[in-house]
Short mmCIF file of C-alpha atoms in Angstrom, two decimals:
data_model
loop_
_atom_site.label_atom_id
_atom_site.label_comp_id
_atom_site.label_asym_id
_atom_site.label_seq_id
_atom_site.Cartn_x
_atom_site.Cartn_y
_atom_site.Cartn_z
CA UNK A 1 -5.53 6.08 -37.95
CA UNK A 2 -5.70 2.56 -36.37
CA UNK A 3 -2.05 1.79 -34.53
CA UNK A 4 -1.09 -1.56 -34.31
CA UNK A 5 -1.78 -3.14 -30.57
CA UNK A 6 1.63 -3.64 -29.28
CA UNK A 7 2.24 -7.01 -27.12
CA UNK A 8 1.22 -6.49 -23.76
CA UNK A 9 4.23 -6.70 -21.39
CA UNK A 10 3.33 -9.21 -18.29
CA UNK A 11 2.41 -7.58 -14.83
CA UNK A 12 5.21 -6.92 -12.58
CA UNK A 13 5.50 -9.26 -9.72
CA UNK A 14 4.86 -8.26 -6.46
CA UNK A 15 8.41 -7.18 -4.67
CA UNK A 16 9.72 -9.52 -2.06
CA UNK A 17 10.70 -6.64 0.33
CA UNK A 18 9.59 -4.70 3.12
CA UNK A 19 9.78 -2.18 0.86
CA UNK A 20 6.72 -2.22 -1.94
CA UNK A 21 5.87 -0.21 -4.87
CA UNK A 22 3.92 2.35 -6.47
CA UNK A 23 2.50 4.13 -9.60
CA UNK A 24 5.16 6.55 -10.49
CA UNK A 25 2.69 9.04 -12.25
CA UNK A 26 0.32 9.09 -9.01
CA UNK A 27 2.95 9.75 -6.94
CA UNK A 28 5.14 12.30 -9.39
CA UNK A 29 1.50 14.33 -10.18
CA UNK A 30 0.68 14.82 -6.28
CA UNK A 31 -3.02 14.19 -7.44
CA UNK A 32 -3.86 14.68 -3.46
CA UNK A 33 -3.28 17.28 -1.49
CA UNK A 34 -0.64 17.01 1.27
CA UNK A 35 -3.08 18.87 4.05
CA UNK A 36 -4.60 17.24 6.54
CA UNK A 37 -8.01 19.38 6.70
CA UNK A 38 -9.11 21.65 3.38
CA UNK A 39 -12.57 23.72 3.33
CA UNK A 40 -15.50 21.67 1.55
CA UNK A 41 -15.54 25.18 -0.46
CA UNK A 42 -11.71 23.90 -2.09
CA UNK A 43 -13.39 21.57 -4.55
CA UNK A 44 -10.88 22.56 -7.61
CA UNK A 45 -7.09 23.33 -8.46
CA UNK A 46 -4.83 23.84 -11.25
CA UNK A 47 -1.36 23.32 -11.57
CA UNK A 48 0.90 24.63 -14.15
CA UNK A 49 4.27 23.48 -15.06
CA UNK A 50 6.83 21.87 -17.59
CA UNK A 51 7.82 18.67 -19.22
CA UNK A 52 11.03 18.32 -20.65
CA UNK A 53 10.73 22.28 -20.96
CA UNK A 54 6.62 22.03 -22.69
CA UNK A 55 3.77 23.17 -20.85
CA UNK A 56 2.01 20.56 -18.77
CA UNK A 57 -1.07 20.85 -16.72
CA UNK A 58 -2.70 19.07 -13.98
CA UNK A 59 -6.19 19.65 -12.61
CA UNK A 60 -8.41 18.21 -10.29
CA UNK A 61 -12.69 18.98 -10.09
CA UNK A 62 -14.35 17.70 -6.71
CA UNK A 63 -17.69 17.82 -4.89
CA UNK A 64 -18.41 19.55 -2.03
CA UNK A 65 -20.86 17.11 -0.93
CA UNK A 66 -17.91 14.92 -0.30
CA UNK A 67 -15.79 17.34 1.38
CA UNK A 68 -13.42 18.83 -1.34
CA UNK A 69 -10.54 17.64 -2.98
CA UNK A 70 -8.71 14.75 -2.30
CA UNK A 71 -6.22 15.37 0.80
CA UNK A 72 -5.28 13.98 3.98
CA UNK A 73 -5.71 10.34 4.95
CA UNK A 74 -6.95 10.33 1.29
CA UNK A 75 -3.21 9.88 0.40
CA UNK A 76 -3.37 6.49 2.57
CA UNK A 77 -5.81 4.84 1.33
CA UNK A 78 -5.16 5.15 -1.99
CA UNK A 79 -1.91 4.00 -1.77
CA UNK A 80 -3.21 0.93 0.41
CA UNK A 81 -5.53 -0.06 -2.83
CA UNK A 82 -2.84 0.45 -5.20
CA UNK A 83 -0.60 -2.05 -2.70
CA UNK A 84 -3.59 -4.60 -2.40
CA UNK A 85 -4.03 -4.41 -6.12
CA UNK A 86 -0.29 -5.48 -6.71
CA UNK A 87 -0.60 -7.59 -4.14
CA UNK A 88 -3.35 -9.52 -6.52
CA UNK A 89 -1.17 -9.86 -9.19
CA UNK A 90 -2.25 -6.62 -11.18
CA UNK A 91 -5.52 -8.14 -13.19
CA UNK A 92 -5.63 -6.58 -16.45
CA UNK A 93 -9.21 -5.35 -15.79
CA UNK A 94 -8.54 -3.26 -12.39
CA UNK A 95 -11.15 -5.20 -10.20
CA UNK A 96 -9.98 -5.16 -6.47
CA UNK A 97 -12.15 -7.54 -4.37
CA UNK A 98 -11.22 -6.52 -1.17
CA UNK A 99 -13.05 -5.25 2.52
CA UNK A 100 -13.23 -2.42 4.58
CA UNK A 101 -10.93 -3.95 7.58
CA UNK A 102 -8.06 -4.70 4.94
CA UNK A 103 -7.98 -1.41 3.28
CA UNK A 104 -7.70 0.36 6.50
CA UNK A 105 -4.96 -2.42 7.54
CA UNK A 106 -3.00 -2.09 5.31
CA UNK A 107 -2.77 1.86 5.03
CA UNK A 108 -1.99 1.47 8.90
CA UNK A 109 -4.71 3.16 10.04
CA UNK A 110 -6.51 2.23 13.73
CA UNK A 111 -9.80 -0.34 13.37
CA UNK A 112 -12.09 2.00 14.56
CA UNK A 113 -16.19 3.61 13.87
CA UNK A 114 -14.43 6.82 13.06
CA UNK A 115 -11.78 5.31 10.34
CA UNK A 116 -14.48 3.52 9.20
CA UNK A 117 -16.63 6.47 8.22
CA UNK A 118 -13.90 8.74 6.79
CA UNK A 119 -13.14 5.67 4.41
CA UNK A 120 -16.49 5.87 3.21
CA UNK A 121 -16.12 9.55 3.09
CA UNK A 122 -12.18 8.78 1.47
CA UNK A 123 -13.66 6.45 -1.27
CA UNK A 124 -16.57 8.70 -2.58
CA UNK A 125 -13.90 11.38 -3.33
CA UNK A 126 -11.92 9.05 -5.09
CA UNK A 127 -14.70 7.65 -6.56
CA UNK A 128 -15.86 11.30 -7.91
CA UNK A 129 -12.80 13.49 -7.83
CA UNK A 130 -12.25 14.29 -11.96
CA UNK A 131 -8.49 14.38 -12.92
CA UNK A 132 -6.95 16.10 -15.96
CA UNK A 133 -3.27 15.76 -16.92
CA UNK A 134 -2.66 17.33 -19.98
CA UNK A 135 0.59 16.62 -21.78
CA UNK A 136 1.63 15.52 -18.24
CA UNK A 137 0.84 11.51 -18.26
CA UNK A 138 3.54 9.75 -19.55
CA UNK A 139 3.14 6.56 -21.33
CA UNK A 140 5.84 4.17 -20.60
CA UNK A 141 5.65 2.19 -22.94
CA UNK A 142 5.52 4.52 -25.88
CA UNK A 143 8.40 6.61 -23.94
CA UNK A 144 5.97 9.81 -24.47
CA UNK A 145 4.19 12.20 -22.81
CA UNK A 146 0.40 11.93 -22.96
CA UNK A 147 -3.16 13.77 -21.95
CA UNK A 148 -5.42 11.52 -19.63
CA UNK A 149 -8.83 12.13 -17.65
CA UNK A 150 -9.79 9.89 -15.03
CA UNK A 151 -11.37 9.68 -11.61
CA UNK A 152 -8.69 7.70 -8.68
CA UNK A 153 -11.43 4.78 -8.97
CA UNK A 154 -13.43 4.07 -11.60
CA UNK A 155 -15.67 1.66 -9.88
CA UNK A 156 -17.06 1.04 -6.78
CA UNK A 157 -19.66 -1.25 -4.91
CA UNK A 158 -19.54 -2.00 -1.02
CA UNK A 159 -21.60 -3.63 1.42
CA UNK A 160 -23.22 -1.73 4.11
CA UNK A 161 -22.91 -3.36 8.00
CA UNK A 162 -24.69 -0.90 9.79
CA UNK A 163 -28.14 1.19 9.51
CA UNK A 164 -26.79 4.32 8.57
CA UNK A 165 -25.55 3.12 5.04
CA UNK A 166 -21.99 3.27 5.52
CA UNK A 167 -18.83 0.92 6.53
CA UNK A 168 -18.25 -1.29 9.29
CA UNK A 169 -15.62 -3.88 10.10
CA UNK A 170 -17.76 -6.63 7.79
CA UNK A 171 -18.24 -4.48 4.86
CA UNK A 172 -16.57 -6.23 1.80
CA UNK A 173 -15.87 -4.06 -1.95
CA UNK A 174 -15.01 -4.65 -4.77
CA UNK A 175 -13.18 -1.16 -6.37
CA UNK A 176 -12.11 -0.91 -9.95
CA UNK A 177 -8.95 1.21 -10.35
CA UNK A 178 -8.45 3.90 -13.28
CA UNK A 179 -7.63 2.59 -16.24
CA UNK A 180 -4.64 4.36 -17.04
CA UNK A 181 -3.30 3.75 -13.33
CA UNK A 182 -3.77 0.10 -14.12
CA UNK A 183 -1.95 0.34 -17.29
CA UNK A 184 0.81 2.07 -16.04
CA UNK A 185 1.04 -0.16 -13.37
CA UNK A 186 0.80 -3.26 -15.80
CA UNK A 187 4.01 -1.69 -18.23
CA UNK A 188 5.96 -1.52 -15.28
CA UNK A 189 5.99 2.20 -14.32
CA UNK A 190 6.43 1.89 -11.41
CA UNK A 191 9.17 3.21 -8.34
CA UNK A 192 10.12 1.58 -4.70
CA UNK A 193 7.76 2.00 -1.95
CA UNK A 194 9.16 1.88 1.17
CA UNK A 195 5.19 0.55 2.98
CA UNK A 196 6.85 -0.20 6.65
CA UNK A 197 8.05 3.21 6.94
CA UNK A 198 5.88 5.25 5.32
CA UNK A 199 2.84 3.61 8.01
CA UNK A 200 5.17 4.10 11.15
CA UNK A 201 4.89 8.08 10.13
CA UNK A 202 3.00 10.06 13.08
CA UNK A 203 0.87 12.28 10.94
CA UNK A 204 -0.93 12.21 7.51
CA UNK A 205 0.33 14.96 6.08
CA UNK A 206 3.86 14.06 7.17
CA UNK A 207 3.28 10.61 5.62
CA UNK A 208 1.96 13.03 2.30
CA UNK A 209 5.08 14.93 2.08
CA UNK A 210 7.29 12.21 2.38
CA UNK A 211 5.07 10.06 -0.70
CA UNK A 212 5.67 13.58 -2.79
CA UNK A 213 9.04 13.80 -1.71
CA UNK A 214 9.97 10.24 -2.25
CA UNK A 215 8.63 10.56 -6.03
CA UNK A 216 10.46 13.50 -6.72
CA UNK A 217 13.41 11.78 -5.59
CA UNK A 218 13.56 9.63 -8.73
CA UNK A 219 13.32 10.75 -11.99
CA UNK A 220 10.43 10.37 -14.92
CA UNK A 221 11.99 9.15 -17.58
CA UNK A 222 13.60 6.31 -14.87
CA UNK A 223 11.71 6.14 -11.64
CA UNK A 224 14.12 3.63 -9.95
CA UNK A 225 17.60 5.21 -9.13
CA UNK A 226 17.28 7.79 -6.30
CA UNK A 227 18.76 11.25 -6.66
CA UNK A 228 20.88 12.83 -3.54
CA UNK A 229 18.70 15.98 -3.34
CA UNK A 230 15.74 18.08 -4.78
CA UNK A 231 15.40 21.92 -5.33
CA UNK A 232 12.38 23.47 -6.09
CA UNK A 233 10.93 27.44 -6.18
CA UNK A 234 8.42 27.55 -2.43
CA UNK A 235 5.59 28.57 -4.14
CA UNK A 236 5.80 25.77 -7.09
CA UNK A 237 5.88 23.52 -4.57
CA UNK A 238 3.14 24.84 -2.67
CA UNK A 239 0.94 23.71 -5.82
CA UNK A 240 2.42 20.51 -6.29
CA UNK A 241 1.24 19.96 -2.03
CA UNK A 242 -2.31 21.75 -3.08
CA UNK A 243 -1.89 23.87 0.02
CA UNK A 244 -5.00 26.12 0.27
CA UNK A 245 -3.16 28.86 1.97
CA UNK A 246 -0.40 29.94 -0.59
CA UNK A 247 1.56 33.26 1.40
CA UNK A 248 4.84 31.85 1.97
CA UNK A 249 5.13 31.80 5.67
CA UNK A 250 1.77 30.10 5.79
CA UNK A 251 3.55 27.57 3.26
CA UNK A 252 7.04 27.18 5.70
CA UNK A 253 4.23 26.60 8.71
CA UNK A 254 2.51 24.09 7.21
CA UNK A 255 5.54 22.12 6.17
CA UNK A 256 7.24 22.52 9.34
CA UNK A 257 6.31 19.84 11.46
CA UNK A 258 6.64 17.67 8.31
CA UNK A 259 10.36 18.43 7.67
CA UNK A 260 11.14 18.13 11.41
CA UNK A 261 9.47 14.39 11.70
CA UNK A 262 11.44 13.15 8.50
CA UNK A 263 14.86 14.59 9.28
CA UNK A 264 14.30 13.08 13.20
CA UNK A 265 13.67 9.84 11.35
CA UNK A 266 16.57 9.67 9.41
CA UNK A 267 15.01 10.58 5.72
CA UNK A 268 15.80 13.78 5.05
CA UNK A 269 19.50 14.88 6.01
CA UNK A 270 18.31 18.60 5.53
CA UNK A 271 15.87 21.37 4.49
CA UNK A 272 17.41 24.45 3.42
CA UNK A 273 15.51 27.79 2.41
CA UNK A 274 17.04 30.14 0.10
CA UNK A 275 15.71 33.61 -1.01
CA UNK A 276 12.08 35.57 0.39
CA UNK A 277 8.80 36.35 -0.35
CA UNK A 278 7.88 34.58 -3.46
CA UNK A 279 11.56 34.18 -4.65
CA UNK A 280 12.39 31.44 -2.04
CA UNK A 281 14.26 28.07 -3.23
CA UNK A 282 14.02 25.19 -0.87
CA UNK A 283 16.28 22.22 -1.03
CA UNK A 284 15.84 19.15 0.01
CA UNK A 285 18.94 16.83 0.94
CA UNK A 286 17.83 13.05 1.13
CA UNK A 287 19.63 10.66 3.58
CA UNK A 288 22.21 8.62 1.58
CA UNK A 289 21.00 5.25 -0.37
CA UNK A 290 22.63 2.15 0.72
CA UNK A 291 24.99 4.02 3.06
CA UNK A 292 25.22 3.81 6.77
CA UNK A 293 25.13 7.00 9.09
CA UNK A 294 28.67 8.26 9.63
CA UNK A 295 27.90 8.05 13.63
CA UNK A 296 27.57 4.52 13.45
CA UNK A 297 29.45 2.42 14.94
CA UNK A 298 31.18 -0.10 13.49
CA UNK A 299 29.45 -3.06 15.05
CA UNK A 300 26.22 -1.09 14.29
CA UNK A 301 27.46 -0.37 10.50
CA UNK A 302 28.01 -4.45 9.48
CA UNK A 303 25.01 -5.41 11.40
CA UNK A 304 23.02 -3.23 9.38
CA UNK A 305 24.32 -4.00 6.04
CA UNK A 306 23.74 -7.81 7.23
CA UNK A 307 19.87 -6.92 7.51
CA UNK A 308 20.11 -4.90 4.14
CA UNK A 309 21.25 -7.92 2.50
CA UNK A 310 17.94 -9.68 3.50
CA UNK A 311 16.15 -6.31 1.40
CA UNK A 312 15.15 -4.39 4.58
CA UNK A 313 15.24 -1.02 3.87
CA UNK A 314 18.25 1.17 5.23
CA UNK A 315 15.91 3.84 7.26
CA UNK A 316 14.03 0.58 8.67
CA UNK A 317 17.40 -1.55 9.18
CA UNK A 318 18.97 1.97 11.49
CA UNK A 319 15.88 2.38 13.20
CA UNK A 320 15.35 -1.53 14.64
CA UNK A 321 19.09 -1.31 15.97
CA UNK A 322 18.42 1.77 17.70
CA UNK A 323 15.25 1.02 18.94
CA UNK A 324 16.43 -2.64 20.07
CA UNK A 325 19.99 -2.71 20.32
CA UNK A 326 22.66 -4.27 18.51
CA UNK A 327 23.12 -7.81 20.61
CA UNK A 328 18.74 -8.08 20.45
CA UNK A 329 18.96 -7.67 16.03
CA UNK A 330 22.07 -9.84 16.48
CA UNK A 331 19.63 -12.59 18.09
CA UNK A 332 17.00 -12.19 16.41
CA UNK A 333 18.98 -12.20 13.31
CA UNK A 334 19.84 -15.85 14.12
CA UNK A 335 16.56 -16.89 15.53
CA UNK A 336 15.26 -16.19 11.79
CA UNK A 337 17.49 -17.77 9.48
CA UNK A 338 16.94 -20.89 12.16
CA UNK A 339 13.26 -20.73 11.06
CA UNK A 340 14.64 -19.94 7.10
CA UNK A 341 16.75 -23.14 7.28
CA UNK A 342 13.93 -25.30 8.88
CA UNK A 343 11.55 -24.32 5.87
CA UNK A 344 9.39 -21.87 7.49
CA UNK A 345 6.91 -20.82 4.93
CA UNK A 346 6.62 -16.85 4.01
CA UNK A 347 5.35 -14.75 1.57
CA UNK A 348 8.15 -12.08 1.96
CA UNK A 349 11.30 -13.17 4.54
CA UNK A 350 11.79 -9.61 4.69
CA UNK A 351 8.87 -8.80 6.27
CA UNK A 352 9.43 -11.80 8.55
CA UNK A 353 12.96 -10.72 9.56
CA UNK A 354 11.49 -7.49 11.09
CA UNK A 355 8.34 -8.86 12.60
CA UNK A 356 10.61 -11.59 14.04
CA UNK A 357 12.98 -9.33 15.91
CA UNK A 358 9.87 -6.85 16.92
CA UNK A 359 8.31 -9.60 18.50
CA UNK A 360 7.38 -9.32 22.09
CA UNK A 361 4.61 -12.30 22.34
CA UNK A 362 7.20 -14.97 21.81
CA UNK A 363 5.56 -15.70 18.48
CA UNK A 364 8.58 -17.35 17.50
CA UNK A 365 10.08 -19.69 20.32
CA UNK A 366 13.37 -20.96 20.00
CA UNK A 367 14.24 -24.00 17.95
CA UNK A 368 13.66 -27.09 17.61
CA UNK A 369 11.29 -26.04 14.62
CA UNK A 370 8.95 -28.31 13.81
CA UNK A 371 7.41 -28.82 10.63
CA UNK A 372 10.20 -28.65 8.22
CA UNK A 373 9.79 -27.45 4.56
CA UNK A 374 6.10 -27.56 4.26
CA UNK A 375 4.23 -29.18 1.67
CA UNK A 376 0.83 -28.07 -0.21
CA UNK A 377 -1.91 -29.47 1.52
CA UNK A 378 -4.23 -32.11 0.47
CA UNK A 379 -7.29 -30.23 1.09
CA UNK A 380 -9.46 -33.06 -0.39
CA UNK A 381 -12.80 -32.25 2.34
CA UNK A 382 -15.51 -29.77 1.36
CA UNK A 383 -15.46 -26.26 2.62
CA UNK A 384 -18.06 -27.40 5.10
CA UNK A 385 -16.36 -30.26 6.51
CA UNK A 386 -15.28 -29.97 10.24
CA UNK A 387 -11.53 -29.72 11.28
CA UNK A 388 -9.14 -32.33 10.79
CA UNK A 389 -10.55 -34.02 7.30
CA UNK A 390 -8.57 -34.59 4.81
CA UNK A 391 -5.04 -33.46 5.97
CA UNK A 392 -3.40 -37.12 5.83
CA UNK A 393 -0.57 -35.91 3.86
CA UNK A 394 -0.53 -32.44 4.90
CA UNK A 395 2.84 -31.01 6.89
CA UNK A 396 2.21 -28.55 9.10
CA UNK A 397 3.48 -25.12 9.72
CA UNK A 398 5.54 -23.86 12.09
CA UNK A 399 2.38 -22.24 14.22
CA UNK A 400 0.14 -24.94 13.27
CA UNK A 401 2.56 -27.37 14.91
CA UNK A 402 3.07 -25.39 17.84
CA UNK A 403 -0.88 -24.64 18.15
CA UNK A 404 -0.25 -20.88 18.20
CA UNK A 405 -3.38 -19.46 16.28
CA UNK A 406 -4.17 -16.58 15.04
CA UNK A 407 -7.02 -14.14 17.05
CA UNK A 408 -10.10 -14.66 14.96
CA UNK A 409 -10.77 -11.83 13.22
CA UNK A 410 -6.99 -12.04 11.82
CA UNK A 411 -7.89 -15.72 10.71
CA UNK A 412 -11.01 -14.62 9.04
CA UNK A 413 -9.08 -11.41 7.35
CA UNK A 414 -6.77 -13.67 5.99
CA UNK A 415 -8.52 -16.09 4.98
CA UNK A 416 -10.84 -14.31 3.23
CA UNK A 417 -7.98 -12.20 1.34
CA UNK A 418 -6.86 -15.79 -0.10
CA UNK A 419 -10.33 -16.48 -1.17
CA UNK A 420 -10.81 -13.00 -2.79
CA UNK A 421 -7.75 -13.26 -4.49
CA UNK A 422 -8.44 -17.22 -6.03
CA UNK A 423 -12.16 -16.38 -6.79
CA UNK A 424 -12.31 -12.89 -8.12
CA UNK A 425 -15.47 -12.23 -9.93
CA UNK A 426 -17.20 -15.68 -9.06
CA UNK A 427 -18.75 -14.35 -5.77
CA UNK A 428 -20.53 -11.17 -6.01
CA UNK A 429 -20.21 -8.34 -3.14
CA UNK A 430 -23.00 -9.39 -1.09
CA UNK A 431 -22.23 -13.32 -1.43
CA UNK A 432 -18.39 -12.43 -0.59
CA UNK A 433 -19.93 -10.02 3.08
CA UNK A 434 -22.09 -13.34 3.74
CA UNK A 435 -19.17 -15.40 3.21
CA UNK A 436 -16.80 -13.55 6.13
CA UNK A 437 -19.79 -14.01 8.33
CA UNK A 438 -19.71 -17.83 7.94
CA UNK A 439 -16.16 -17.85 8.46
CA UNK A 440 -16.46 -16.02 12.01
CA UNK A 441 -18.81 -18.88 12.61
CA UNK A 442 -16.66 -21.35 11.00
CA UNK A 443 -18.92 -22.41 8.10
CA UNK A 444 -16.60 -22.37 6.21
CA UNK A 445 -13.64 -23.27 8.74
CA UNK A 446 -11.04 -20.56 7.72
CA UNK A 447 -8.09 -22.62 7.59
CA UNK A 448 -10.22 -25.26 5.56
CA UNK A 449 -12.08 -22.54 3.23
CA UNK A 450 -8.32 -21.79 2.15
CA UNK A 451 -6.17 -24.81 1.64
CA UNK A 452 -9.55 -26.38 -0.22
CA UNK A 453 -9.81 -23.13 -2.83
CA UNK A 454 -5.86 -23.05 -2.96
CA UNK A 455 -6.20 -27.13 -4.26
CA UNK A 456 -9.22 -26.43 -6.46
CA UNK A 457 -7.03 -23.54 -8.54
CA UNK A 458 -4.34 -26.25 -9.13
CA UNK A 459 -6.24 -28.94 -9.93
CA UNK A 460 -8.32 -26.54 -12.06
CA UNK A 461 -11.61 -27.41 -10.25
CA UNK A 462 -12.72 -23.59 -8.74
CA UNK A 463 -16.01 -23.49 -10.50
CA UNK A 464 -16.79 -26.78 -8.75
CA UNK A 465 -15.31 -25.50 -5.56
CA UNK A 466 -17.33 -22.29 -5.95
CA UNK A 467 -20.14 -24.09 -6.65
CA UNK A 468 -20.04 -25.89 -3.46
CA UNK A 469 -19.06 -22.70 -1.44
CA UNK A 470 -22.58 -20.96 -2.90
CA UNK A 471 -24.33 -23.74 -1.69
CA UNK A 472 -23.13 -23.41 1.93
CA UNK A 473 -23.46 -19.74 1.84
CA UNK A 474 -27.29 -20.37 0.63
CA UNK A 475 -27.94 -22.38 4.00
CA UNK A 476 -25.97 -19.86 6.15
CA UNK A 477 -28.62 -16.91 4.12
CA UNK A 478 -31.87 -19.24 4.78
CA UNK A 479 -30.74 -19.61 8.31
CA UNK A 480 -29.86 -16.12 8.98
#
């Protein structure tokens, strides 16, 4: 029987906050494991359980070639694409034009050869991992419980910047999500992501535990208030990590270092074992929600709820006044709602409030703050053009006016996010790796590239724009 298509709710908005957000089925399921290493031989599990008391099921069918099942850093790059892919404004078809240096950005891992090859390694298990959740997916917009079968991504295409095939620094992709991650994601299914903490984590698996703890922390049916604490039988919880080793002290070991590292930071108030042998219950006691520590002092407690009311998370907002002190937050609380009140332009003033009062470069000197509340540019050159054309009316920003750039490869990162994100599918994957070449080189300038493609898309002029860009990137091929 045919059901009639429902209206299609609009794609969330990307949150405004340090913290971010994520699929709340991905992260409920535990679709990767928790461990760090597994055996290439560990290429399937199952999982058994119950949905509002049914049975549910869960399993996941790997390739050895690739190394086994999803674990480990796997856990961080897939929630860096599902970020990115928010970040985009949640397309309905799942395309994420994105590159290699990005991705590993933005899951916080180092910009080095050996990242680089275990996200090549990371991506071909996504890629051809097979997923089964029977009775286990649930449909938010139906309010039901569903079967799905997907692989992480369901499309894939990168470009190679080095002889043996794999990714470098200029390798560019463009990844297609699953379809029913998208469309969970699109219907608003979503729960709070705290991004700046979960990246400050020491180790992967700790950063694992702490995504599969922070999922059960809200529940199914309404992943967005958080519940004080969590019990669950060892061993279920064992399968719901995928730890190989499944003999209950082996379990306790493996989780140990984990459970030490988020209680030290403030997440977890405690982790209680009840029980042996098989039997065991452990309980998990979350650190209070929108509470300060007890131990705080006062100064301390109405400094911190002063940050929280700029949406920086409470874990983040305790651990910058410990780690700077309460008169250096106090400062640097000032210093940015100086640069708020002279229009400094930001995508998330959350995000700027901590990077402002981490600073150590002096990125942020002390007013007078030129600039004001900046305008959109002018951008009436060509992408070739040389600096300076065409920015008449243009008001600067705050580090354009105080000539503070950016290194270049952050310049070129950026700007070729932008131009990603404003011309999707009009540059294929090769013409978008020659395309961050010319920007090193400045052909296109960067800064240029940008403001022009950010004019074209409001004067409705990109297939022009793009036409001119393919032009320029033909002379920068025929030259090469």
């Amino acid at each position: 029987m045919t059901r009639k298509k429902r209206p299609e709710k609009p794609a969330p908005t990307p949150l405004p906050d340090v913290s971010r957000i994520e699929e709340a089925n991905v992260s409920r399921l535990g679709l990767i494991s928790i461990q760090e290493r597994v055996p290439d031989s560990f290429s399937s599990w199952t999982v058994d359980f119950k949905v509002d008391g049914r049975p549910a099921r869960l399993t996941c069918d790997a390739m050895p070639k690739y190394g086994g099942v999803p674990h480990g850093l796997d856990g961080d790059i897939a929630t860096a694409l599902i970020d990115l892919y928010v970040e985009t404004g949640c397309p309905a078809d799942g395309l994420l034009n994105t590159s290699a240096y990005q991705i590993l950005k933005r899951a916080g891992l180092d910009d080095s050869g050996r990242y680089y090859q275990n996200l090549r390694q990371t991506l071909f298990r996504l890629r051809t991992a097979t997923y089964t959740a029977s009775e286990a997916w649930r449909d938010h917009r139906r309010g039901n419980w569903t079967t799905v079968t997907f692989n992480y991504l369901e499309g894939l295409e990168f470009t190679s910047g080095d002889e043996d095939l794999g990714l470098s620094r200029s390798s560019t992709l463009k990844i297609r999500l699953a379809e029913p991650i998208v469309r969970s994601i699109r219907s608003q299914y979503t729960k709070p992501l705290d991004l700046e903490f979960l990246t400050s984590l020491d180790r992967p698996l700790t950063r694992a535990l702490y995504r599969l703890l922070d999922a059960r922390r809200y529940p199914p049916e309404d992943p967005t208030v958080p519940l004080p604490s969590f019990t669950v039988n060892l061993m279920d919880w064992a399968e719901a990590c995928k730890i190989v080793d499944q003999r209950s002290n082996k379990i306790r070991a493996t989780l140990q270092g984990a459970h030490e590292e988020l209680m030290e930071r403030r997440y977890l108030s405690g982790v209680e074992y009840e029980g042996r042998g098989r039997t065991q219950k452990l309980t998990y006691r979350f650190a209070g929600t929108g509470e300060a520590q007890p131990d705080q002092p006062a100064a301390a407690l109405a400094l911190t709820e002063e940050l929280r009311r700029h949406r920086v998370s409470l874990a983040v907002a305790q651990r910058l006044i410990e780690e700077f002190g309460e008169a250096h937050v106090q400062a640097r609380l000032e210093k940015f709602q100086r640069l708020i009140t002279a229009g400094y332009r930001v995508r998330s003033r959350s995000a700027l409030l901590v990077d402002v009062i981490r600073d150590q470069e002096g990125k942020y000197p002390d007013g007078p703050y030129p600039g004001g509340a900046a305008t959109t540019p002018a951008a009436n050159a060509p992408v070739g053009d040389a600096k300076g054309a065409g920015r008449a009316s243009y008001m600067p920003t705050l580090a354009e006016a105080m000539d503070e750039l950016q290194p270049l490869e952050a310049q070129v990162d950026s700007a070729l996010k932008t131009l990603q994100f404003l011309l999707r599918e009009r540059l294929s994957v090769s013409e978008y790796a020659l395309l961050r070449m010319g920007l090193i080189v400045g052909r296109p300038d960067p800064l240029e590239a940008t403001r022009a493609a950010s004019k074209a898309k409001v004067d409705g002029t990109l297939d022009a724009y793009t036409a001119d860009l393919l032009l320029l990137l033909a002379e920068l091929r025929a030259q090469a």
